[in-house]
Coordinates of C-alpha atoms in Angstrom, one line a residue:
Chain A
M1 CA -4.3 -19.9 32.5
R2 CA -0.8 -19.2 31.3
K3 CA 2.2 -19.2 33.6
F4 CA 4.1 -15.9 33.5
N5 CA 7.7 -17.2 32.9
L6 CA 10.8 -15.2 32.1
P7 CA 10.7 -15.6 28.3
T8 CA 7.1 -14.4 28.1
I9 CA 7.9 -11.3 30.2
A10 CA 11.1 -10.6 28.2
S11 CA 9.2 -10.8 24.8
V12 CA 6.3 -8.7 26.0
L13 CA 8.9 -6.1 27.2
L14 CA 10.7 -6.1 23.9
L15 CA 7.4 -5.9 21.9
T16 CA 6.2 -3.1 24.1
I17 CA 9.3 -1.0 23.5
W18 CA 9.1 -1.6 19.8
A19 CA 5.4 -0.7 19.7
L20 CA 6.0 2.5 21.8
L21 CA 8.9 3.6 19.4
L22 CA 6.6 3.1 16.4
L23 CA 3.6 5.0 18.0
F24 CA 5.6 7.8 19.6
P25 CA 5.8 10.0 16.5
F26 CA 2.0 9.8 16.2
Y27 CA 1.6 10.8 19.8
W28 CA 3.9 13.7 19.3
M29 CA 1.9 14.7 16.2
F30 CA -1.5 14.7 18.1
L31 CA 0.0 16.7 21.0
N32 CA 1.9 19.2 19.0
A33 CA -1.0 19.9 16.6
F34 CA -2.4 21.7 19.6
K35 CA 0.7 23.8 20.2
P36 CA 2.2 26.9 18.7
T37 CA 4.8 26.3 16.0
T38 CA 7.6 27.3 18.3
S39 CA 6.9 24.2 20.4
V40 CA 7.0 22.0 17.3
I41 CA 10.5 22.9 16.4
Q42 CA 12.0 23.0 19.8
T43 CA 14.5 20.5 21.3
P44 CA 14.0 18.5 23.5
P45 CA 10.6 17.7 21.9
D46 CA 7.8 19.4 23.8
L47 CA 5.7 16.6 25.4
S48 CA 4.1 18.7 28.2
W49 CA 0.4 19.1 28.4
V50 CA 0.5 22.8 28.9
N51 CA -0.4 25.9 26.8
L52 CA -2.5 23.8 24.5
T53 CA -4.3 25.8 21.8
I54 CA -6.6 25.2 19.0
G55 CA -5.0 28.0 17.0
N56 CA -3.6 25.7 14.3
F57 CA -7.0 24.1 13.7
K58 CA -8.7 27.5 13.6
K59 CA -6.2 28.5 10.9
L60 CA -6.8 25.3 9.1
T61 CA -10.6 25.4 9.1
L62 CA -10.8 29.1 8.2
E63 CA -8.9 28.4 5.0
P64 CA -11.5 27.6 2.3
I65 CA -8.9 25.4 0.5
S66 CA -8.8 22.9 3.5
W67 CA -12.5 22.2 2.9
A68 CA -12.0 21.8 -0.8
W69 CA -9.3 19.3 -0.2
T70 CA -11.3 17.5 2.4
F71 CA -14.3 17.3 0.0
N72 CA -12.1 16.0 -2.8
S73 CA -10.6 13.3 -0.5
F74 CA -14.0 12.1 0.6
L75 CA -15.3 12.1 -2.9
V76 CA -12.3 10.0 -4.2
A77 CA -12.4 7.6 -1.2
I78 CA -16.2 7.1 -1.2
S79 CA -16.2 6.6 -5.0
G80 CA -13.5 4.0 -4.7
M81 CA -15.4 2.3 -1.9
I82 CA -18.7 2.2 -3.8
G83 CA -17.1 1.2 -7.1
N84 CA -15.2 -1.6 -5.4
V85 CA -18.2 -2.9 -3.5
I86 CA -20.7 -2.9 -6.4
L87 CA -18.6 -3.5 -9.5
C88 CA -16.1 -5.9 -8.1
S89 CA -18.6 -7.9 -6.2
M90 CA -20.5 -8.4 -9.5
A91 CA -17.4 -9.7 -11.1
G92 CA -16.6 -11.8 -8.1
Y93 CA -20.0 -13.4 -8.3
A94 CA -19.6 -14.2 -12.0
F95 CA -16.2 -15.9 -11.3
A96 CA -17.5 -17.7 -8.2
K97 CA -20.9 -19.0 -9.4
K98 CA -21.1 -18.9 -13.2
K99 CA -19.7 -21.0 -16.0
F100 CA -18.7 -19.3 -19.2
P101 CA -16.0 -19.6 -21.8
G102 CA -12.8 -17.7 -21.0
K103 CA -13.5 -17.6 -17.3
R104 CA -10.0 -18.8 -16.2
L105 CA -8.3 -16.6 -18.7
I106 CA -10.1 -13.4 -17.7
F107 CA -9.6 -14.1 -14.0
W108 CA -5.9 -14.6 -14.4
F109 CA -5.7 -11.4 -16.4
I110 CA -7.3 -9.5 -13.5
I111 CA -5.1 -11.2 -10.9
S112 CA -2.0 -10.5 -12.9
I113 CA -2.7 -6.7 -12.6
M114 CA -2.0 -7.0 -8.9
M115 CA 1.7 -7.1 -9.8
T116 CA 1.6 -3.7 -11.4
S117 CA 1.0 -0.5 -9.6
T118 CA 0.4 3.1 -10.5
Q119 CA 4.2 3.6 -10.6
V120 CA 4.6 1.4 -13.6
I121 CA 1.7 2.7 -15.6
M122 CA 1.7 6.4 -14.5
V123 CA 3.0 7.8 -17.8
P124 CA 0.6 6.1 -20.2
L125 CA -2.3 6.5 -17.7
F126 CA -1.6 10.2 -17.4
I127 CA -1.4 10.6 -21.2
L128 CA -4.7 8.5 -21.6
I129 CA -6.5 10.7 -19.1
R130 CA -5.0 13.9 -20.7
D131 CA -6.1 12.8 -24.2
M132 CA -9.6 12.1 -22.9
G133 CA -9.6 15.7 -21.7
L134 CA -10.1 14.5 -18.1
L135 CA -7.0 16.0 -16.5
N136 CA -7.8 18.1 -13.4
T137 CA -11.5 16.8 -13.4
Y138 CA -13.3 14.6 -10.9
F139 CA -13.8 12.0 -13.6
G140 CA -10.0 11.8 -14.2
L141 CA -9.4 11.4 -10.5
I142 CA -12.1 8.7 -10.0
L143 CA -12.4 6.6 -13.1
P144 CA -9.1 4.7 -12.7
I145 CA -9.7 3.8 -9.1
L146 CA -13.3 2.4 -9.3
V147 CA -12.2 -1.2 -9.5
S148 CA -9.4 -3.2 -7.9
P149 CA -8.2 -6.7 -8.5
F150 CA -7.9 -7.3 -4.8
A151 CA -11.6 -6.7 -4.3
V152 CA -12.6 -9.1 -7.2
F153 CA -10.3 -11.7 -5.6
L154 CA -11.8 -11.3 -2.1
T155 CA -15.4 -11.4 -3.2
K156 CA -14.8 -14.4 -5.4
Q157 CA -13.2 -16.3 -2.6
F158 CA -16.1 -15.6 -0.3
M159 CA -18.9 -16.2 -2.7
Q160 CA -17.5 -19.6 -3.7
T161 CA -18.7 -20.8 -0.2
I162 CA -22.3 -19.9 -0.9
P163 CA -24.3 -23.1 -1.6
G164 CA -25.4 -23.4 -5.2
E165 CA -28.8 -24.8 -4.1
L166 CA -29.7 -21.3 -2.9
I167 CA -29.3 -19.9 -6.4
S168 CA -30.9 -22.8 -8.2
S169 CA -34.0 -22.7 -6.0
A170 CA -34.3 -19.0 -6.4
K171 CA -34.2 -19.6 -10.2
M172 CA -37.0 -22.1 -9.9
D173 CA -39.1 -19.5 -8.1
G174 CA -38.6 -17.3 -11.1
C175 CA -36.1 -14.8 -9.7
S176 CA -34.3 -12.8 -12.3
E177 CA -30.5 -12.9 -12.4
W178 CA -30.1 -9.4 -11.0
R179 CA -32.6 -10.1 -8.2
I180 CA -30.7 -13.3 -7.2
F181 CA -27.5 -11.3 -6.9
Y182 CA -29.1 -8.3 -5.2
S183 CA -31.4 -10.0 -2.7
I184 CA -29.6 -13.3 -2.0
I185 CA -25.9 -13.1 -2.8
L186 CA -25.2 -9.5 -1.5
P187 CA -26.9 -9.9 1.9
I188 CA -25.0 -13.2 2.6
S189 CA -21.7 -11.6 1.5
K190 CA -21.9 -8.7 4.0
P191 CA -18.8 -9.7 5.9
V192 CA -16.6 -9.7 2.8
L193 CA -18.3 -6.5 1.4
A194 CA -17.4 -4.8 4.7
I195 CA -13.7 -5.7 4.2
V196 CA -13.8 -4.5 0.6
A197 CA -15.5 -1.3 1.6
I198 CA -13.1 -0.4 4.3
F199 CA -10.0 -1.3 2.2
G200 CA -11.4 0.6 -0.8
F201 CA -12.0 3.7 1.3
I202 CA -8.7 3.7 3.1
T203 CA -6.6 2.8 0.0
Q204 CA -8.1 5.8 -1.9
W205 CA -8.1 8.1 1.1
N206 CA -4.3 7.5 1.5
D207 CA -3.4 7.4 -2.2
F208 CA -0.9 10.0 -3.2
L209 CA 0.6 9.3 -6.6
W210 CA -2.6 9.3 -8.8
P211 CA -4.1 12.5 -7.3
L212 CA -0.7 14.1 -7.6
L213 CA -0.6 13.4 -11.4
A214 CA -4.3 13.9 -12.1
T215 CA -4.7 17.3 -10.6
E216 CA -3.2 20.6 -11.7
S217 CA -5.0 23.4 -9.9
R218 CA -4.7 23.9 -6.2
D219 CA -8.5 23.5 -5.5
M220 CA -8.6 20.0 -7.2
R221 CA -6.0 18.5 -4.9
T222 CA -6.8 15.9 -2.2
L223 CA -5.7 16.2 1.4
Q224 CA -2.7 14.0 0.8
V225 CA -1.4 16.0 -2.2
G226 CA -2.2 19.3 -0.4
L227 CA -0.4 18.2 2.8
A228 CA 2.6 17.1 0.8
S229 CA 2.8 20.4 -1.0
M230 CA 2.6 22.3 2.3
Q231 CA 5.4 20.1 3.7
L232 CA 7.6 20.6 0.7
Q233 CA 7.1 24.4 0.8
N234 CA 8.1 24.3 4.5
V235 CA 5.2 26.4 5.6
D236 CA 4.0 26.8 9.2
Y237 CA 4.9 23.5 11.0
G238 CA 2.0 23.7 13.4
L239 CA -0.4 24.0 10.6
V240 CA 1.1 21.0 8.8
L241 CA 0.6 18.9 12.0
A242 CA -3.0 20.1 12.4
G243 CA -3.6 19.1 8.8
S244 CA -2.0 15.7 9.4
V245 CA -4.3 15.1 12.4
W246 CA -7.2 16.2 10.3
T247 CA -6.3 13.8 7.6
M248 CA -5.7 10.9 10.1
I249 CA -9.1 11.2 11.7
P250 CA -11.1 9.0 9.3
V251 CA -8.2 6.5 9.2
I252 CA -8.1 6.2 13.0
V253 CA -11.9 6.0 13.3
L254 CA -12.1 3.2 10.7
F255 CA -9.1 1.4 12.2
V256 CA -10.4 1.5 15.7
S257 CA -14.0 0.5 14.8
F258 CA -13.2 -2.2 12.3
Q259 CA -9.9 -3.7 13.5
R260 CA -10.9 -7.3 13.0
F261 CA -11.9 -6.6 9.4
F262 CA -8.4 -5.3 8.8
V263 CA -6.8 -8.4 10.1
R264 CA -9.1 -10.6 8.1
G265 CA -8.7 -8.5 4.9
I266 CA -4.9 -8.6 5.1
T267 CA -4.7 -12.3 5.9
I268 CA -7.5 -13.8 3.7
G269 CA -5.6 -13.6 0.5
A270 CA -2.3 -14.7 1.8
V271 CA -2.9 -17.5 4.3
K272 CA -4.2 -20.8 3.0
G273 CA -6.7 -22.6 5.2
Chain B
M1 CA -26.6 -19.9 -30.3
S2 CA -29.0 -20.8 -27.5
R3 CA -26.1 -22.1 -25.5
F4 CA -24.4 -18.7 -25.8
R5 CA -27.5 -17.1 -24.5
T6 CA -27.0 -18.8 -21.1
Y7 CA -23.6 -17.1 -20.8
I8 CA -24.9 -13.6 -21.3
P9 CA -25.8 -12.9 -17.7
A10 CA -22.2 -13.9 -16.6
Y11 CA -20.7 -11.6 -19.1
L12 CA -23.0 -8.7 -18.1
F13 CA -21.9 -9.1 -14.5
L14 CA -18.3 -8.9 -15.6
L15 CA -18.7 -6.1 -18.1
P16 CA -18.5 -2.9 -16.0
S17 CA -15.4 -3.9 -14.0
C18 CA -13.7 -5.5 -17.0
L19 CA -14.3 -2.4 -19.1
L20 CA -12.6 -0.3 -16.4
F21 CA -9.8 -2.8 -15.9
F22 CA -9.2 -2.8 -19.6
C23 CA -9.3 1.0 -20.1
F24 CA -7.3 2.0 -17.1
M25 CA -4.9 -0.9 -16.5
F26 CA -4.4 -3.0 -19.6
L27 CA -4.6 -0.2 -22.2
P28 CA -2.0 1.9 -20.3
I29 CA 0.4 -1.1 -20.3
F30 CA 0.1 -1.5 -24.0
K31 CA 0.2 2.2 -24.6
G32 CA 3.3 2.4 -22.4
V33 CA 5.0 -0.2 -24.6
Q34 CA 4.0 1.8 -27.7
L35 CA 5.2 5.1 -26.2
S36 CA 8.5 3.5 -25.3
F37 CA 9.3 3.2 -29.1
Q38 CA 8.2 6.8 -29.8
K39 CA 9.3 10.3 -29.3
W40 CA 7.1 13.2 -28.7
T41 CA 7.8 16.2 -31.0
V42 CA 6.0 19.3 -31.9
A43 CA 4.6 17.6 -34.9
G44 CA 3.2 14.7 -32.8
Y45 CA 4.5 11.3 -32.0
E46 CA 7.1 9.7 -34.2
W47 CA 8.4 6.2 -34.2
V48 CA 12.1 6.1 -33.2
G49 CA 12.5 2.3 -32.8
L50 CA 14.9 1.4 -30.0
A51 CA 16.4 4.8 -29.6
N52 CA 14.9 5.4 -26.2
Y53 CA 16.2 2.1 -24.9
Q54 CA 19.7 2.8 -26.4
K55 CA 19.7 6.1 -24.7
I56 CA 18.7 4.6 -21.3
F57 CA 21.3 1.8 -21.5
A58 CA 24.0 4.2 -22.4
D59 CA 23.1 6.4 -19.5
A60 CA 25.1 5.9 -16.3
S61 CA 22.4 7.5 -14.1
F62 CA 20.0 4.7 -15.1
W63 CA 22.4 2.0 -14.0
K64 CA 23.0 3.9 -10.8
S65 CA 19.2 4.0 -10.2
L66 CA 18.9 0.3 -10.9
Y67 CA 21.7 -0.3 -8.4
I68 CA 20.0 1.9 -5.8
T69 CA 16.6 0.3 -6.3
G70 CA 18.2 -3.2 -6.0
V71 CA 20.0 -2.3 -2.8
Y72 CA 16.8 -0.8 -1.4
A73 CA 14.7 -3.8 -2.3
L74 CA 17.1 -6.4 -1.1
A75 CA 17.7 -4.7 2.2
T76 CA 14.1 -3.8 3.0
V77 CA 12.7 -7.1 2.0
A78 CA 15.3 -9.3 3.8
L79 CA 15.5 -7.2 6.9
G80 CA 11.8 -6.4 6.9
L81 CA 10.8 -10.1 6.8
F82 CA 13.4 -10.9 9.4
I83 CA 11.9 -8.3 11.8
S84 CA 8.4 -9.4 10.9
L85 CA 9.2 -13.1 11.6
L86 CA 10.8 -12.1 14.9
V87 CA 7.8 -10.1 16.0
A88 CA 5.4 -12.9 14.8
F89 CA 7.4 -15.5 16.9
L90 CA 7.4 -13.3 19.9
I91 CA 3.6 -12.6 19.6
D92 CA 2.6 -16.2 19.0
P93 CA 2.7 -17.6 22.6
L94 CA 0.8 -14.6 24.1
S95 CA -2.9 -14.6 24.9
S96 CA -5.2 -13.4 22.1
K97 CA -6.1 -10.1 23.9
V98 CA -2.4 -9.1 24.2
Q99 CA -1.8 -10.3 20.6
G100 CA -4.6 -8.1 19.4
F101 CA -3.1 -5.0 21.1
F102 CA 0.3 -5.6 19.6
K103 CA -1.1 -6.3 16.1
A104 CA -2.9 -3.0 16.2
A105 CA 0.2 -1.2 17.4
F106 CA 2.3 -2.6 14.6
Y107 CA -0.3 -2.2 11.9
L108 CA -1.3 1.4 12.7
P109 CA 1.9 2.9 11.1
S110 CA 1.3 0.9 8.0
V111 CA -2.3 2.1 7.6
A112 CA -1.3 5.7 8.2
P113 CA -1.0 7.7 4.9
I114 CA 2.6 7.7 3.6
V115 CA 2.4 11.5 3.4
I116 CA 1.8 11.8 7.1
V117 CA 4.5 9.1 7.9
S118 CA 6.9 11.1 5.8
I119 CA 6.1 14.3 7.6
L120 CA 6.6 12.7 11.0
W121 CA 9.9 11.0 9.9
G122 CA 10.9 14.3 8.4
W123 CA 10.8 15.7 11.9
L124 CA 12.7 12.7 13.4
Y125 CA 15.4 13.2 10.8
N126 CA 15.5 17.0 10.8
P127 CA 19.1 18.0 11.2
S128 CA 18.5 21.0 13.5
F129 CA 15.4 20.2 15.6
G130 CA 14.8 16.5 14.9
L131 CA 14.5 13.9 17.7
F132 CA 17.3 11.6 16.4
N133 CA 20.0 14.3 16.4
Y134 CA 18.8 15.5 19.8
I135 CA 19.3 12.0 21.2
L136 CA 22.7 11.8 19.5
D137 CA 23.6 15.2 21.0
K138 CA 22.5 14.0 24.5
F139 CA 25.1 11.2 24.3
H140 CA 27.7 13.5 22.9
F141 CA 27.7 12.2 19.3
E142 CA 28.1 14.4 16.3
P143 CA 24.8 15.4 14.6
V144 CA 24.0 13.3 11.5
L145 CA 22.6 14.7 8.2
W146 CA 20.1 11.9 7.9
L147 CA 18.6 13.0 4.6
G148 CA 21.3 15.4 3.5
D149 CA 24.3 13.1 3.4
P150 CA 24.6 11.1 0.1
N151 CA 26.1 8.2 2.0
I152 CA 23.2 8.0 4.6
A153 CA 20.1 9.3 2.9
L154 CA 19.1 5.9 1.4
I155 CA 19.8 4.1 4.7
S156 CA 17.5 6.6 6.4
I157 CA 14.7 5.9 4.0
M158 CA 15.3 2.2 4.5
I159 CA 15.0 2.6 8.2
M160 CA 11.7 4.3 7.8
T161 CA 10.4 1.6 5.5
L162 CA 11.6 -1.1 7.9
A163 CA 9.9 0.6 10.9
V164 CA 6.5 1.6 9.4
G165 CA 6.0 -0.9 6.5
Q166 CA 5.9 -4.2 8.3
G167 CA 2.3 -4.2 9.5
P168 CA 0.8 -6.5 6.8
N169 CA 3.8 -8.8 7.0
I170 CA 3.5 -9.2 10.7
L171 CA -0.3 -9.8 10.5
I172 CA 0.1 -12.4 7.8
L173 CA 3.0 -14.3 9.5
A174 CA 1.2 -14.2 12.8
A175 CA -1.9 -15.7 11.2
S176 CA 0.1 -18.4 9.5
L177 CA 2.0 -19.2 12.7
G178 CA -1.3 -19.5 14.5
G179 CA -2.3 -22.1 11.9
V180 CA 0.6 -24.5 12.7
P181 CA -1.0 -27.6 14.3
K182 CA -0.2 -27.8 18.0
D183 CA 0.5 -31.5 17.9
Y184 CA 3.7 -30.9 15.9
Q185 CA 5.0 -28.8 18.7
E186 CA 4.0 -31.4 21.3
A187 CA 5.7 -34.1 19.3
A188 CA 8.9 -32.0 19.0
R189 CA 8.9 -31.3 22.7
I190 CA 8.5 -34.9 23.6
D191 CA 11.4 -35.7 21.3
G192 CA 13.4 -33.2 23.3
A193 CA 13.7 -30.4 20.8
N194 CA 14.5 -27.0 22.2
L195 CA 12.9 -23.7 21.3
I196 CA 15.4 -22.9 18.5
Q197 CA 15.1 -26.3 17.0
E198 CA 11.4 -26.1 17.1
I199 CA 11.5 -22.8 15.2
V200 CA 14.0 -23.8 12.6
Y201 CA 12.8 -27.4 11.9
I202 CA 9.1 -27.1 12.4
K203 CA 7.8 -23.6 12.2
I204 CA 9.9 -22.1 9.5
P205 CA 9.2 -25.0 7.1
M206 CA 5.5 -24.7 7.9
L207 CA 5.7 -21.0 7.1
K208 CA 7.4 -21.5 3.8
P209 CA 4.4 -21.0 1.5
T210 CA 3.6 -17.8 3.3
L211 CA 7.2 -16.6 3.3
T212 CA 7.4 -17.3 -0.5
Y213 CA 4.3 -15.2 -1.1
L214 CA 5.6 -12.4 1.1
V215 CA 9.1 -12.3 -0.5
V216 CA 7.5 -12.0 -3.9
V217 CA 4.9 -9.4 -3.0
N218 CA 7.4 -7.3 -0.9
T219 CA 10.0 -7.4 -3.7
V220 CA 7.5 -6.4 -6.4
G221 CA 6.4 -3.5 -4.1
S222 CA 9.8 -2.3 -3.1
F223 CA 11.1 -2.2 -6.7
Q224 CA 8.4 0.2 -7.5
V225 CA 8.9 2.5 -4.5
F226 CA 8.1 6.1 -5.2
A227 CA 6.2 8.1 -2.6
P228 CA 8.7 8.0 0.3
I229 CA 11.5 9.1 -2.1
Y230 CA 9.4 11.9 -3.5
L231 CA 8.3 13.1 -0.1
M232 CA 11.5 12.7 1.9
T233 CA 14.4 13.5 -0.5
S234 CA 13.1 14.1 -4.0
G235 CA 15.8 11.7 -5.2
G236 CA 18.6 13.7 -3.7
P237 CA 21.1 14.4 -2.2
N238 CA 23.3 14.0 -5.3
G239 CA 20.9 11.4 -6.8
S240 CA 21.7 9.0 -4.0
T241 CA 18.1 8.0 -3.4
K242 CA 16.9 8.2 -7.0
T243 CA 15.1 4.9 -7.4
I244 CA 13.7 3.7 -10.8
G245 CA 10.2 4.7 -9.7
F246 CA 11.4 8.2 -9.0
L247 CA 13.5 8.4 -12.1
I248 CA 10.4 7.5 -14.3
Y249 CA 8.5 10.3 -12.6
E250 CA 11.3 12.8 -13.1
N251 CA 11.7 12.0 -16.7
A252 CA 8.0 12.2 -17.4
F253 CA 6.8 15.0 -15.3
K254 CA 9.9 17.2 -14.8
K255 CA 11.7 16.7 -18.2
F256 CA 8.5 15.8 -20.2
D257 CA 10.4 13.0 -21.9
F258 CA 7.5 10.6 -22.1
G259 CA 9.3 8.2 -24.4
V260 CA 12.3 7.6 -22.2
A261 CA 10.1 7.4 -19.1
S262 CA 7.9 4.8 -20.7
A263 CA 10.8 2.8 -21.8
Q264 CA 12.1 2.8 -18.2
A265 CA 8.7 1.7 -17.0
V266 CA 8.7 -1.2 -19.5
I267 CA 12.1 -2.2 -18.3
L268 CA 11.0 -2.0 -14.6
L269 CA 7.9 -4.1 -15.4
I270 CA 9.9 -6.8 -17.2
L271 CA 12.5 -6.8 -14.4
V272 CA 9.8 -7.1 -11.7
M273 CA 8.1 -10.0 -13.5
I274 CA 11.4 -11.9 -14.0
I275 CA 12.4 -11.4 -10.4
A276 CA 8.9 -12.6 -9.2
V277 CA 9.1 -15.7 -11.4
I278 CA 12.6 -16.6 -10.3
Q279 CA 11.8 -16.1 -6.6
F280 CA 8.6 -18.1 -6.9
R281 CA 10.3 -20.9 -8.6
S282 CA 13.4 -21.1 -6.4
M283 CA 11.5 -20.9 -3.2
S284 CA 8.5 -23.1 -4.0
S285 CA 10.6 -25.8 -5.7
D286 CA 10.2 -28.2 -2.8
L287 CA 6.6 -27.3 -1.9
E288 CA 3.9 -29.8 -2.5
Y289 CA 0.6 -28.4 -3.8

């Protein structure tokens, strides 16, 4: 049992104020998404719980384009998630448990990609996808995001801890390579696969730059690109907030349900021990 | 030959992801270097040697962008890690339940999509109905053009980054701090060290490997900043927030000058690598691994 002393109270107070400041805009967003646009642009900010309306959401859900964007966002995020989980865990397994020439070299190549981001390769990547004739197609949106170095790194770290005897005894029993991976390695690796899946989904759900470049027509956009275009055109503020809440829902749901995975995923690669 | 056969499964496991890595990450880097020596004309691509680079280095706006990006990176990384350290130290002595609450609160803005964060901060900064100017008005200050004044716009974007971008830093530092052995603290206290001495002489040195990693990762990230600039100011007003990341985008997708944009991307990549290596070397020189 801790004593409540003055420094503890002071630091909790300070942290609380900082946290409230950070979270306040989100609170305002959720509240004002249910208010007419006149409330959104009034000063002082309207924080009352009166004349709430679902008008903005009605408008949003009656627009067919909202559903197209939502579908596209889910497609991109789920593809990223599945690609990361399956393809990167296969690579992670090879790095963790197999011996082969060029292992270190290939691994360092993949890790070094972590330094670069879409910002650096956006021009050649765009030209590459354009020359493949994949601009403004689902393939163009999805192909570059199916794998991530981060996912390979995480799965390798975890799978190194799986005892080698498990694999060698399964080999004795005549298990095929794929079967060992599928029925032994993957089930044991569930904790790390959950982290990879959640991060894969959220990263792609939130991604803005690649969908911005890879899509041309309005109906191919993702929610992020659609929202940004709405905001830059300065359309109906209430509608923009409703769209923001709509886009935040999966993020909030995943965040609340899997909070400890977030903490583990963020700290696993950075903190030794 | 039979030995090679035993390696086949490993290569097959690697094949799909490596193929994708190669096609969509490595190939673009090489292609980017190639494009930086070329010019796109009606007849196709033609080699122009170092012309793109000469054009860039002779262009004042490029140097201005470099300066803006440097200022942005330096300020956001240094202040951001300072804030994150402070929060991590304040969180450390609290019970794990309370810690969990604060970690969630500080991490949520970082996990929110940058598009939504920009929309919300666009409201906070709005000159006519934004919250910040309303508060200033309440205290009888003049309204500020947060995103419209060339002297302030970059600072406004930095403030946003400092507020919402610290989640991962805080989580990582808090985890590292939790890993500092308790007997070190005990020993320090018995020797009569006060709280400040304990932090400066014991905890900060213990955090050094983590801090090195965070400085490098944060710097690499902030040098490539694009989305907040695109969403909040589009590089304006008067080019005062035009970072290199945005400049590359503008040259490629507004002016369709792929050669110059690629050359700028190559310069950015080399710059980021050099900075990362220097930071890593200078900060980890006295580490023992």
